[in-house]
Each structure stands twice: as structure tokens, then as C-alpha cells.
mmCIF file with all atom_site columns, C-alpha atoms in Angstrom:
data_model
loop_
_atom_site.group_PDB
_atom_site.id
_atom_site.type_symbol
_atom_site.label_atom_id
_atom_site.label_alt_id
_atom_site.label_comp_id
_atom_site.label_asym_id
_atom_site.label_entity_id
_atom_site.label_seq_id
_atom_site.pdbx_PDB_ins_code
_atom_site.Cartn_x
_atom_site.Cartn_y
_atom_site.Cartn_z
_atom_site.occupancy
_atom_site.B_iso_or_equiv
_atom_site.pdbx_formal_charge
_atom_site.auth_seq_id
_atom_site.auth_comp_id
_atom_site.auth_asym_id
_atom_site.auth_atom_id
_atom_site.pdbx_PDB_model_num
ATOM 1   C CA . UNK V 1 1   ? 98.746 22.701 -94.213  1.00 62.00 ? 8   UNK V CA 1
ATOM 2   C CA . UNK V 1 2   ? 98.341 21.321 -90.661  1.00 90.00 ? 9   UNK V CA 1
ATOM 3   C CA . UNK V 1 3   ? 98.149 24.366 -88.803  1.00 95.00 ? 10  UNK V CA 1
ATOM 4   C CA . UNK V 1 4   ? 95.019 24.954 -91.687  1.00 95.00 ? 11  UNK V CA 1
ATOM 5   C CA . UNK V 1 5   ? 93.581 21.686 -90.449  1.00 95.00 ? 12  UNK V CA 1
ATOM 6   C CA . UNK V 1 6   ? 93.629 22.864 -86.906  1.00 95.00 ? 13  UNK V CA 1
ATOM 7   C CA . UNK V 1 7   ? 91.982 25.710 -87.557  1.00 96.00 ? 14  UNK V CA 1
ATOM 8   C CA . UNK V 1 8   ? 89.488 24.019 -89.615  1.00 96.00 ? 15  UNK V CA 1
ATOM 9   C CA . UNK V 1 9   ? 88.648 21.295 -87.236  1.00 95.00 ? 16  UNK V CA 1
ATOM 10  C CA . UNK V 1 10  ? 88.721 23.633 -84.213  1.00 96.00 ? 17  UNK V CA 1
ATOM 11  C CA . UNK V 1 11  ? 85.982 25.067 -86.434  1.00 95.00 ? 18  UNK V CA 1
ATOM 12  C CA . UNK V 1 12  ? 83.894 21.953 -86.341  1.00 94.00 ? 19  UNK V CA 1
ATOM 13  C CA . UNK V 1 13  ? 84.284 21.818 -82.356  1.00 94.00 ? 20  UNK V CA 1
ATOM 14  C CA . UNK V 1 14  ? 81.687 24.716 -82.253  1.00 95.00 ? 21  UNK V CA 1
ATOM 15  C CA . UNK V 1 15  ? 79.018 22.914 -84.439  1.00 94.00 ? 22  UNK V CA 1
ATOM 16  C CA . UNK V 1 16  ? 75.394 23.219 -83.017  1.00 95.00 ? 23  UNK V CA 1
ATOM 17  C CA . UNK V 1 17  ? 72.304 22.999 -85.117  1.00 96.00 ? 24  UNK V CA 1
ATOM 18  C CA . UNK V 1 18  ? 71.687 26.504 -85.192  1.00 97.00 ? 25  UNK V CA 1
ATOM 19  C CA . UNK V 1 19  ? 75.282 27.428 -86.509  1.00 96.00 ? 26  UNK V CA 1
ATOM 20  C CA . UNK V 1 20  ? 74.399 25.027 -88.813  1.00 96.00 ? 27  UNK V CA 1
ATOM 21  C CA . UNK V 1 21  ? 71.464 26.413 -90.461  1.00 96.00 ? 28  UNK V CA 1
ATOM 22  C CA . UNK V 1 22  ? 73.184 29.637 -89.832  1.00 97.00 ? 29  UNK V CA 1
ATOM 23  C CA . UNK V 1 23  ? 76.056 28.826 -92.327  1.00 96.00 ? 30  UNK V CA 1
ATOM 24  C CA . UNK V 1 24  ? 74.433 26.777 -94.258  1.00 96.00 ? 31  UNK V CA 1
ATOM 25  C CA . UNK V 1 25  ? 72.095 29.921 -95.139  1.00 96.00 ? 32  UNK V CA 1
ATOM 26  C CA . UNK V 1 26  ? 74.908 32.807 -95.268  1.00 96.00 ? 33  UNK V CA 1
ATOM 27  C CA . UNK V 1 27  ? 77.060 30.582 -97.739  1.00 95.00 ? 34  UNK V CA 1
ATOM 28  C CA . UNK V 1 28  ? 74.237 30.601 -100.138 1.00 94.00 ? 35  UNK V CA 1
ATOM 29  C CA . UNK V 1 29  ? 74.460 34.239 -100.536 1.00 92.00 ? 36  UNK V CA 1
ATOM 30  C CA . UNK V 1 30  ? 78.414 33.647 -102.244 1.00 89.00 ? 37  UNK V CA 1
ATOM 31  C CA . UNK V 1 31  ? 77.174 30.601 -104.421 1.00 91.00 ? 38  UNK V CA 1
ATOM 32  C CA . UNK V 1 32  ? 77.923 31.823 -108.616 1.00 88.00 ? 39  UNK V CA 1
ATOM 33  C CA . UNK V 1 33  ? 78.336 35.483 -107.275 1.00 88.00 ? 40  UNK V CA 1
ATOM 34  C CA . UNK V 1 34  ? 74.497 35.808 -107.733 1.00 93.00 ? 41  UNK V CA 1
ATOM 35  C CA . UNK V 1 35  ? 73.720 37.975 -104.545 1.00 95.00 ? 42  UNK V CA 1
ATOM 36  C CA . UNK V 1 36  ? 76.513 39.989 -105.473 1.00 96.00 ? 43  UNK V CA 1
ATOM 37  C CA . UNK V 1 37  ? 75.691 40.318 -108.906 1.00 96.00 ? 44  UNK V CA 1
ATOM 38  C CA . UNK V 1 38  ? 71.998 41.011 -108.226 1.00 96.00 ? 45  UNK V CA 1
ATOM 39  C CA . UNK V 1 39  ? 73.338 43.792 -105.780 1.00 96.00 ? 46  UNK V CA 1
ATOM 40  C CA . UNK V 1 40  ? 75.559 45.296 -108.289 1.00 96.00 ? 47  UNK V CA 1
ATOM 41  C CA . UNK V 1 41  ? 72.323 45.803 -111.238 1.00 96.00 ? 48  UNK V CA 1
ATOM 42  C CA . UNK V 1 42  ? 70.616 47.144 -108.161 1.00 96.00 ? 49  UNK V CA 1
ATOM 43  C CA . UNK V 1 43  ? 72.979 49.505 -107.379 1.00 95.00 ? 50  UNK V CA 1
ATOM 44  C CA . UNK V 1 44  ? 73.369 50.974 -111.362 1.00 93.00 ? 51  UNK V CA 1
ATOM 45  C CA . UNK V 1 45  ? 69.640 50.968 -111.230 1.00 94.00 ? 52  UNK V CA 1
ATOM 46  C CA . UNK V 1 46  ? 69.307 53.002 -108.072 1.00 93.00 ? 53  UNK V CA 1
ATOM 47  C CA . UNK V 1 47  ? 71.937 54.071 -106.635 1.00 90.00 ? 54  UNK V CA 1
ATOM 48  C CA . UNK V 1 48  ? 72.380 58.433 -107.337 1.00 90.00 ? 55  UNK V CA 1
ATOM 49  C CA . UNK V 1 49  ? 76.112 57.893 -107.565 1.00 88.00 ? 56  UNK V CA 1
ATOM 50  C CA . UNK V 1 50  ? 76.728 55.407 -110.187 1.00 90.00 ? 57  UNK V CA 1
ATOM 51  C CA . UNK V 1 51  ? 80.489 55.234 -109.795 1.00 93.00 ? 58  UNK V CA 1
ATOM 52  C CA . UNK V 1 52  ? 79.452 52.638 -106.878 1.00 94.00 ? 59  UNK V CA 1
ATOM 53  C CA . UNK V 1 53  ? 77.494 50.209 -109.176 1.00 95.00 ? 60  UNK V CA 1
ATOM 54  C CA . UNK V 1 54  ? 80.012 50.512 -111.854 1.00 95.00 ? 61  UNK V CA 1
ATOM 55  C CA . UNK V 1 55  ? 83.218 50.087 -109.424 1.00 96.00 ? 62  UNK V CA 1
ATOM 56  C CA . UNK V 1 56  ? 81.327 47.169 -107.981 1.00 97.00 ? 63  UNK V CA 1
ATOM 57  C CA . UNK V 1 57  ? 80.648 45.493 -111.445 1.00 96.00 ? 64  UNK V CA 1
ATOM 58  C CA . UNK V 1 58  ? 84.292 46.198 -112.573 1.00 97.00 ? 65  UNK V CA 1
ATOM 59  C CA . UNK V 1 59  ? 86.010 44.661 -109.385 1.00 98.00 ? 66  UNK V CA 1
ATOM 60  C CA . UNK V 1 60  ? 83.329 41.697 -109.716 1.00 97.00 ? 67  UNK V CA 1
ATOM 61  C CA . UNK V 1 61  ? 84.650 40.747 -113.103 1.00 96.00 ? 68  UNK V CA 1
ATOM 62  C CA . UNK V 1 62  ? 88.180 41.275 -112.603 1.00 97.00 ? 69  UNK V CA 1
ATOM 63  C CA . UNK V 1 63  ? 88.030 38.942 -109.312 1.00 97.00 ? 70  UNK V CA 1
ATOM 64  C CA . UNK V 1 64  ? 86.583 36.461 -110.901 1.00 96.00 ? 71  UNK V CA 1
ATOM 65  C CA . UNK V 1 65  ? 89.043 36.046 -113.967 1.00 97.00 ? 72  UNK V CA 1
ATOM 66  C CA . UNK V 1 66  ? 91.807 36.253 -111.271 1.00 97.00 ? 73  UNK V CA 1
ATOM 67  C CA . UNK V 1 67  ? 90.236 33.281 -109.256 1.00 97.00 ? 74  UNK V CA 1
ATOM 68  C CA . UNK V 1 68  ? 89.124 31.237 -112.550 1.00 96.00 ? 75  UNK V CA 1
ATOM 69  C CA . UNK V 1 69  ? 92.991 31.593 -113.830 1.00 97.00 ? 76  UNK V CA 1
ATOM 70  C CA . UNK V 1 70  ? 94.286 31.123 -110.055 1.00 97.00 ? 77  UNK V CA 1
ATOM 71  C CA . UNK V 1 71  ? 92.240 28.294 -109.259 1.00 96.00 ? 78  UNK V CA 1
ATOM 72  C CA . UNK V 1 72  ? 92.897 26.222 -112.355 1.00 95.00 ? 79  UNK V CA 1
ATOM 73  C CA . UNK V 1 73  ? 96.867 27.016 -112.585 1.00 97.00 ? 80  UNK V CA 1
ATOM 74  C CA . UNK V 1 74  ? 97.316 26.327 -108.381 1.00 96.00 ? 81  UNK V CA 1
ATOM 75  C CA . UNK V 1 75  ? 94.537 22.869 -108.854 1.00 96.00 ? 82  UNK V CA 1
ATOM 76  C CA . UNK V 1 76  ? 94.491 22.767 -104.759 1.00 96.00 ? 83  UNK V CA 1
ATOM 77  C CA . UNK V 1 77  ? 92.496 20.031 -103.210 1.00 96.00 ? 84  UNK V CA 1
ATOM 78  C CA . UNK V 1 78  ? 89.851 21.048 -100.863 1.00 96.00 ? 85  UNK V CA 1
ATOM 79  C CA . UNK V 1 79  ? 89.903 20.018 -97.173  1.00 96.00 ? 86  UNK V CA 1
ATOM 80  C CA . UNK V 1 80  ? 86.970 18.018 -97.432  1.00 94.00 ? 87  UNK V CA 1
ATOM 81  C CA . UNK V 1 81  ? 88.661 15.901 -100.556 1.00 96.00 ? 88  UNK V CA 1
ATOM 82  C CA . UNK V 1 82  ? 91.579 15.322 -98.474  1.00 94.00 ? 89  UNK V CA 1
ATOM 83  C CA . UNK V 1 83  ? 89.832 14.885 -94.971  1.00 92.00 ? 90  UNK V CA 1
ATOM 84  C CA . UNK V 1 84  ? 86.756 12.541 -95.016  1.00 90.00 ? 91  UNK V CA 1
ATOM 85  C CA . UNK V 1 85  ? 85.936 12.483 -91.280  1.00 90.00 ? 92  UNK V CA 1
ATOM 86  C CA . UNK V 1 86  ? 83.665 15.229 -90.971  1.00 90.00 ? 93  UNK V CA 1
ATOM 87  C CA . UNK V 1 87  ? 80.301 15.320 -92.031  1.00 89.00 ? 94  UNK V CA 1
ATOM 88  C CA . UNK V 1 88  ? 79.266 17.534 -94.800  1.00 91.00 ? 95  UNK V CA 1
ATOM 89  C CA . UNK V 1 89  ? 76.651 19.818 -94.526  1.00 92.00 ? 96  UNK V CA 1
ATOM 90  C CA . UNK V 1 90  ? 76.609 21.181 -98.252  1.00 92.00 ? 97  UNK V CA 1
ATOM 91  C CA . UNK V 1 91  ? 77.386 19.850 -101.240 1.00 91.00 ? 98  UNK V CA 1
ATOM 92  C CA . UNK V 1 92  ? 80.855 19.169 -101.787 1.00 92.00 ? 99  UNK V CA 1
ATOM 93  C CA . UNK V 1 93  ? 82.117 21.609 -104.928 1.00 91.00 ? 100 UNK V CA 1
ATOM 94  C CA . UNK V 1 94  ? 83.905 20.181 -107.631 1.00 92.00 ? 101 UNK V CA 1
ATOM 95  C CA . UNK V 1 95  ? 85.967 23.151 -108.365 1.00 92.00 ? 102 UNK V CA 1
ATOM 96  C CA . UNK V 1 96  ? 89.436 23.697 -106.592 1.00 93.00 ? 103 UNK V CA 1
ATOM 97  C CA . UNK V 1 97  ? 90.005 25.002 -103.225 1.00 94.00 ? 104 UNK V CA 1
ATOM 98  C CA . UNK V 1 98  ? 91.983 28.054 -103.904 1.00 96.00 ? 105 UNK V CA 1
ATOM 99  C CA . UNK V 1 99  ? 91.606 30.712 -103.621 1.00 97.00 ? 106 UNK V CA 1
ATOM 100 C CA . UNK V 1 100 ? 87.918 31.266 -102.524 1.00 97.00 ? 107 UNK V CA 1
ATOM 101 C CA . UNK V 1 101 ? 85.384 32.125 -105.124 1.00 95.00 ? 108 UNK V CA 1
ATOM 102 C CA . UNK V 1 102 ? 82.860 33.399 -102.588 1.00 95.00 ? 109 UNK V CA 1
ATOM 103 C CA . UNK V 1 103 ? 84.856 35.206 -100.450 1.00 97.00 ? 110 UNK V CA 1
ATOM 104 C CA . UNK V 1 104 ? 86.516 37.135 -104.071 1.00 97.00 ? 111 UNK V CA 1
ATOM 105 C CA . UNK V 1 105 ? 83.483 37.867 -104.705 1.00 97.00 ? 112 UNK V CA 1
ATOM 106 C CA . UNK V 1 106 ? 82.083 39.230 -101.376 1.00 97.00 ? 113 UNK V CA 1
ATOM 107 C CA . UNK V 1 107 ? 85.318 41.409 -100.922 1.00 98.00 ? 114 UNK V CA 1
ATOM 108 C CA . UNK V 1 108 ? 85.403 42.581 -104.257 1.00 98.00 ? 115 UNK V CA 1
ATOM 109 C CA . UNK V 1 109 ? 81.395 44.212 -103.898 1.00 98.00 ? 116 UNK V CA 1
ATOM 110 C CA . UNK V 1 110 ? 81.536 45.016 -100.417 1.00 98.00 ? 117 UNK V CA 1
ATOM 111 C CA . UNK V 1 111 ? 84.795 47.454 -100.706 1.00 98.00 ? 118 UNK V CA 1
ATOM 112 C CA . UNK V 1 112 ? 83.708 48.372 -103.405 1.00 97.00 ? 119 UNK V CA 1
ATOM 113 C CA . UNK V 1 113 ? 80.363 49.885 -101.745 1.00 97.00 ? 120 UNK V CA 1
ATOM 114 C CA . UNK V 1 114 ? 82.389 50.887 -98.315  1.00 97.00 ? 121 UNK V CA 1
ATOM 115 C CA . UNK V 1 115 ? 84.893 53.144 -100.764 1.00 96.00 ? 122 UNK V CA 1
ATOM 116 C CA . UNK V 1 116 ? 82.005 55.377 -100.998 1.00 95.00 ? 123 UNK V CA 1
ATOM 117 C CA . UNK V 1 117 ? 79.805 54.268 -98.427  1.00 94.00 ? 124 UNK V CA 1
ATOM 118 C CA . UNK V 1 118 ? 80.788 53.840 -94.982  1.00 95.00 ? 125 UNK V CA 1
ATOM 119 C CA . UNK V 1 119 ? 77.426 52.857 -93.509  1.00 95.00 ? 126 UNK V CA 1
ATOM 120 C CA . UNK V 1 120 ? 76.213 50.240 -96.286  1.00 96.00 ? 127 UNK V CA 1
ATOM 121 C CA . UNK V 1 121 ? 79.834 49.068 -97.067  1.00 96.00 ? 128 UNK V CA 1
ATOM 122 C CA . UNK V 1 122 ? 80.210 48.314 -93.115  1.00 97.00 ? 129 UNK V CA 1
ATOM 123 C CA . UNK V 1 123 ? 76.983 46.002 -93.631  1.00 97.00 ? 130 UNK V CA 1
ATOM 124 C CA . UNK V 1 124 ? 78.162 44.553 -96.872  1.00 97.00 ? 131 UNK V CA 1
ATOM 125 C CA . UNK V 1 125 ? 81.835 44.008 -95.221  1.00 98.00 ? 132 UNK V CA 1
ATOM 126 C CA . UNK V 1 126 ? 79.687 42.124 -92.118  1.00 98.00 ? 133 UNK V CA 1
ATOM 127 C CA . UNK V 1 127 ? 77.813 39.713 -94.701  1.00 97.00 ? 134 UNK V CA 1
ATOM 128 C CA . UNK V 1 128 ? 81.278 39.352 -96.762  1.00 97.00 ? 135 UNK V CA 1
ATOM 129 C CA . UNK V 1 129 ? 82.973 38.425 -93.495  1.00 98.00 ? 136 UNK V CA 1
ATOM 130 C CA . UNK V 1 130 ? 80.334 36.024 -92.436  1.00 97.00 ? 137 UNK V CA 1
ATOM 131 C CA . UNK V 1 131 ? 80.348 34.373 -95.957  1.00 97.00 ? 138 UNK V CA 1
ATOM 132 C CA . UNK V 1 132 ? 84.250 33.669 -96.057  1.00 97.00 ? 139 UNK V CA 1
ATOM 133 C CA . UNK V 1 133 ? 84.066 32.470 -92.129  1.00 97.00 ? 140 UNK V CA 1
ATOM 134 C CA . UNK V 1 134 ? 81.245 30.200 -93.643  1.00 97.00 ? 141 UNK V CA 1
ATOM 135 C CA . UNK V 1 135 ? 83.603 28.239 -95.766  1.00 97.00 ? 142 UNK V CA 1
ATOM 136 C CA . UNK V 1 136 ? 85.950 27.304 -93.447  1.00 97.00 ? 143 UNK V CA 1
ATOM 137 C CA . UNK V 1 137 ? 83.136 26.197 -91.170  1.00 97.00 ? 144 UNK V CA 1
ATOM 138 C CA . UNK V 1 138 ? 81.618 23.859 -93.848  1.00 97.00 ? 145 UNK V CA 1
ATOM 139 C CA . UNK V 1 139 ? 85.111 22.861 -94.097  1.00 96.00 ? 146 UNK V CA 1
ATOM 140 C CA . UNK V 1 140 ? 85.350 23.505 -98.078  1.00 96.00 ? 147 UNK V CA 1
ATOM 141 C CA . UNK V 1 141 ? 88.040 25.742 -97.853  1.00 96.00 ? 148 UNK V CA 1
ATOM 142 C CA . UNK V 1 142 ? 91.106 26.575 -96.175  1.00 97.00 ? 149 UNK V CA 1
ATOM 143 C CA . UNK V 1 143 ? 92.145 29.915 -94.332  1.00 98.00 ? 150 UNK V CA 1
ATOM 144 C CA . UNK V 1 144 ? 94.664 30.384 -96.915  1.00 97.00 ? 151 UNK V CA 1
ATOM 145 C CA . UNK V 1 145 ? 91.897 30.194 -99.318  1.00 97.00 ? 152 UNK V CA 1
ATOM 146 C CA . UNK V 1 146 ? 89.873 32.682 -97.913  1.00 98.00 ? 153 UNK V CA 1
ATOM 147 C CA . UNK V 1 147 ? 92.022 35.198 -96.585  1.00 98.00 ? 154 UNK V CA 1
ATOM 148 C CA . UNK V 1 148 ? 93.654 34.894 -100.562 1.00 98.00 ? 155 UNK V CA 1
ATOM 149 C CA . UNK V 1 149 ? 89.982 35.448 -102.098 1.00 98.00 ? 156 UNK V CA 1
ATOM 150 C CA . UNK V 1 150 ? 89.269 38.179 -100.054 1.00 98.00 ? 157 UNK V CA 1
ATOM 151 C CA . UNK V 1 151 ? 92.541 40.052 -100.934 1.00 98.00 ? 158 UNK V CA 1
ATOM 152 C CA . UNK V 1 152 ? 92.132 39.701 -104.356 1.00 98.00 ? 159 UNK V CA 1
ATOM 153 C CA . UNK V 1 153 ? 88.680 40.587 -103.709 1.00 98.00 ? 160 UNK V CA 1
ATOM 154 C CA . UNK V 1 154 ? 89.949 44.109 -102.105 1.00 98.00 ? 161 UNK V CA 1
ATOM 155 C CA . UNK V 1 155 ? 92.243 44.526 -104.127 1.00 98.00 ? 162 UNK V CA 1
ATOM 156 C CA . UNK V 1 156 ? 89.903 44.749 -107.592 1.00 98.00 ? 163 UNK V CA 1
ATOM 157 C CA . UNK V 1 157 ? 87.523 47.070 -105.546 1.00 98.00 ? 164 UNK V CA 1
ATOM 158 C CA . UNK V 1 158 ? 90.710 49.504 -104.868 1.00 97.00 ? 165 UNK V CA 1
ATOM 159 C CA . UNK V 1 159 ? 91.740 49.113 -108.950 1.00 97.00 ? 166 UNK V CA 1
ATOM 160 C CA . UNK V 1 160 ? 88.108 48.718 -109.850 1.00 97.00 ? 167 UNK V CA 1
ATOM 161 C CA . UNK V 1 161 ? 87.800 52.375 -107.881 1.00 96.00 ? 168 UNK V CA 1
ATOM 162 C CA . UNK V 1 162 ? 90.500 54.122 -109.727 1.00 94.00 ? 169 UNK V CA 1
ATOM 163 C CA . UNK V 1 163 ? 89.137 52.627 -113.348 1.00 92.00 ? 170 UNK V CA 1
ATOM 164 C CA . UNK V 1 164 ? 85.988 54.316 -112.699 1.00 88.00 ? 171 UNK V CA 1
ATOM 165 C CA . UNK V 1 165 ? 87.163 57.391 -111.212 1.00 79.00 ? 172 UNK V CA 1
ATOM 166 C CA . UNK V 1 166 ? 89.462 57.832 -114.104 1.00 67.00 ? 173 UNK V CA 1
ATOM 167 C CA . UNK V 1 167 ? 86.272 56.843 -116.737 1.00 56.00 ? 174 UNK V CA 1
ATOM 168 C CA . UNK V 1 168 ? 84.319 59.505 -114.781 1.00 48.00 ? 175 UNK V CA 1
ATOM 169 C CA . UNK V 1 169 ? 87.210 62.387 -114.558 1.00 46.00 ? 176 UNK V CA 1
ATOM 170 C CA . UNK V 1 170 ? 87.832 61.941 -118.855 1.00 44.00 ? 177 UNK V CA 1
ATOM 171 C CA . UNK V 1 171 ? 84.053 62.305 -119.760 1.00 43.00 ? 178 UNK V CA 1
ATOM 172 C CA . UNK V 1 172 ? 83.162 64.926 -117.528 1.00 44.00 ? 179 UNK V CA 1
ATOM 173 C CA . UNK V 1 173 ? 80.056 63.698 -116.742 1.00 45.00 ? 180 UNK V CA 1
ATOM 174 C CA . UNK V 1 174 ? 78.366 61.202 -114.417 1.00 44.00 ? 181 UNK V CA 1
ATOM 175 C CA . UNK V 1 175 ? 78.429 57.512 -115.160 1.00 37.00 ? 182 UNK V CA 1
#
């Protein structure tokens, strides 16, 4: 875990008030998946192909029952329970440290939407990346955290993808 500190407190080196702000506001958009959610009903509503809003929805849910069961069998501490010299600038969550919830869940839409669109998915990949950097800056998770949430993340968009390519291919029809 020291090498996680360093990284984390090299991190808090850079603070200036408009980083600040700036985190503060981007790690909002993970908090309870909401964005992400929102974006995925969005999606099924508009999208033409809606293979992307259901391949987003599946990888959603499956991330998130990975990270609940992860979480609560691994019980990590967060840095900022086990660290009390730096000054929070959120909340600090109650909920264990690993893996990341918000960077799952950003992973898990944002592949999702770059397997069949490169332009949007790009943007959604920025914001993800942005998000997961955020919680290391407001030192409530560890890299190991993120770069764990965001795998899993990927990794239900890829399954999520062949679950609703599969759905799509055995009712011969649009979803």
C-alpha cells in the first residue's frame, strides 16, 4: 500500500482551488450511478440502435453486483480512514474502498457506448477517465481501486456486448 500512498499524496501536491472545484464537480457525475443511469434510459429512448442502451444497462447492472459482492467480501479501508492528514473536500463515504463504485460504473457505460460508437464512446471514455482520476484526487480511493473498478467496468461492457448481440441475433429483430 505505500507506493498507493505516494501516488495519492503526490496527488494532493497539485491541489489549487480550481482543481478543486474541478473534481469536486466531475465526481458528482459517478455518485449512485445516476448520470450513468440517466444516460442509459436516454439512450433506449433515443438512440436508433438500441443494442447500445441495452448493452449499457446490462453491463451497468452486472458491475454493480460485482462491486456490491467485491466490496463487502474484500471490506478495504479507504485512504482517507487510514490517513487523516489531508483535508477532505467531499464527504467521506461510508462504504469500502474497493474496488471503485464510480469508476465500475463509468467504464461499464462508456465501453459500452465506444463498442458501437467511436466518437461518443471517446467522450464518455474522457468523462469516465476524469471521474476515476477524481477519486484518487479526493483521496477516497486507491489506484488499485480504480484501475480494479474500471476493469470490471470493461469487462461487463465486453460480456454485456455479446448478451445483447446474442438477444438480438435469436429474435431476429431489433431490440
Amino acid at each position: 500500500m505505500s507506493w498507493e500512498f505516494k501516488i495519492l499524496h503526490a496527488l494532493q501536491t497539485i491541489h489549487t482551488p480550481l482543481l478543486d472545484g474541478f473534481f469536486k464537480f466531475i465526481t458528482r457525475f459517478g455518485d449512485g450511478g445516476i448520470f450513468w443511469i440517466v444516460l442509459t434510459i436516454l439512450i433506449l429512448i433515443f438512440a436508433k440502435d438500441k443494442r447500445i442502451g441495452v448493452t449499457c444497462g446490462l453491463a451497468l447492472s452486472g458491475e454493480a453486483l460485482i462491486i456490491f459482492i467485491v466490496k463487502n467480501i474484500v471490506q478495504r479501508p479507504r485512504p482517507c480512514w487510514i490517513d487523516h492528514s489531508v483535508d477532505m473536500l467531499i464527504r467521506i463515504p461510508k462504504d469500502y474502498s474497493f474496488p471503485s463504485g464510480h469508476s465500475g460504473a463509468s467504464f461499464a457505460v462508456a465501453v459500452s457506448i465506444f463498442l458501437y460508437n467511436k466518437k461518443y464512446g471517446a467522450c464518455a471514455l474522457v468523462l469516465a477517465s476524469l471521474i476515476a482520476l477524481s477519486r484518487m484526487y479526493l483521496f477516497v480511493h486507491f489506484p488499485t481501486d480504480v484501475l480494479a473498478g474500471m476493469a470490471i467496468g470493461t469487462a461487463a461492457a465486453f460480456v454485456a456486448k455479446k448478451v445483447a448481440g446474442t438477444r438480438v441475433r435469436r429474435s431476429g429483430a431489433g431490440v
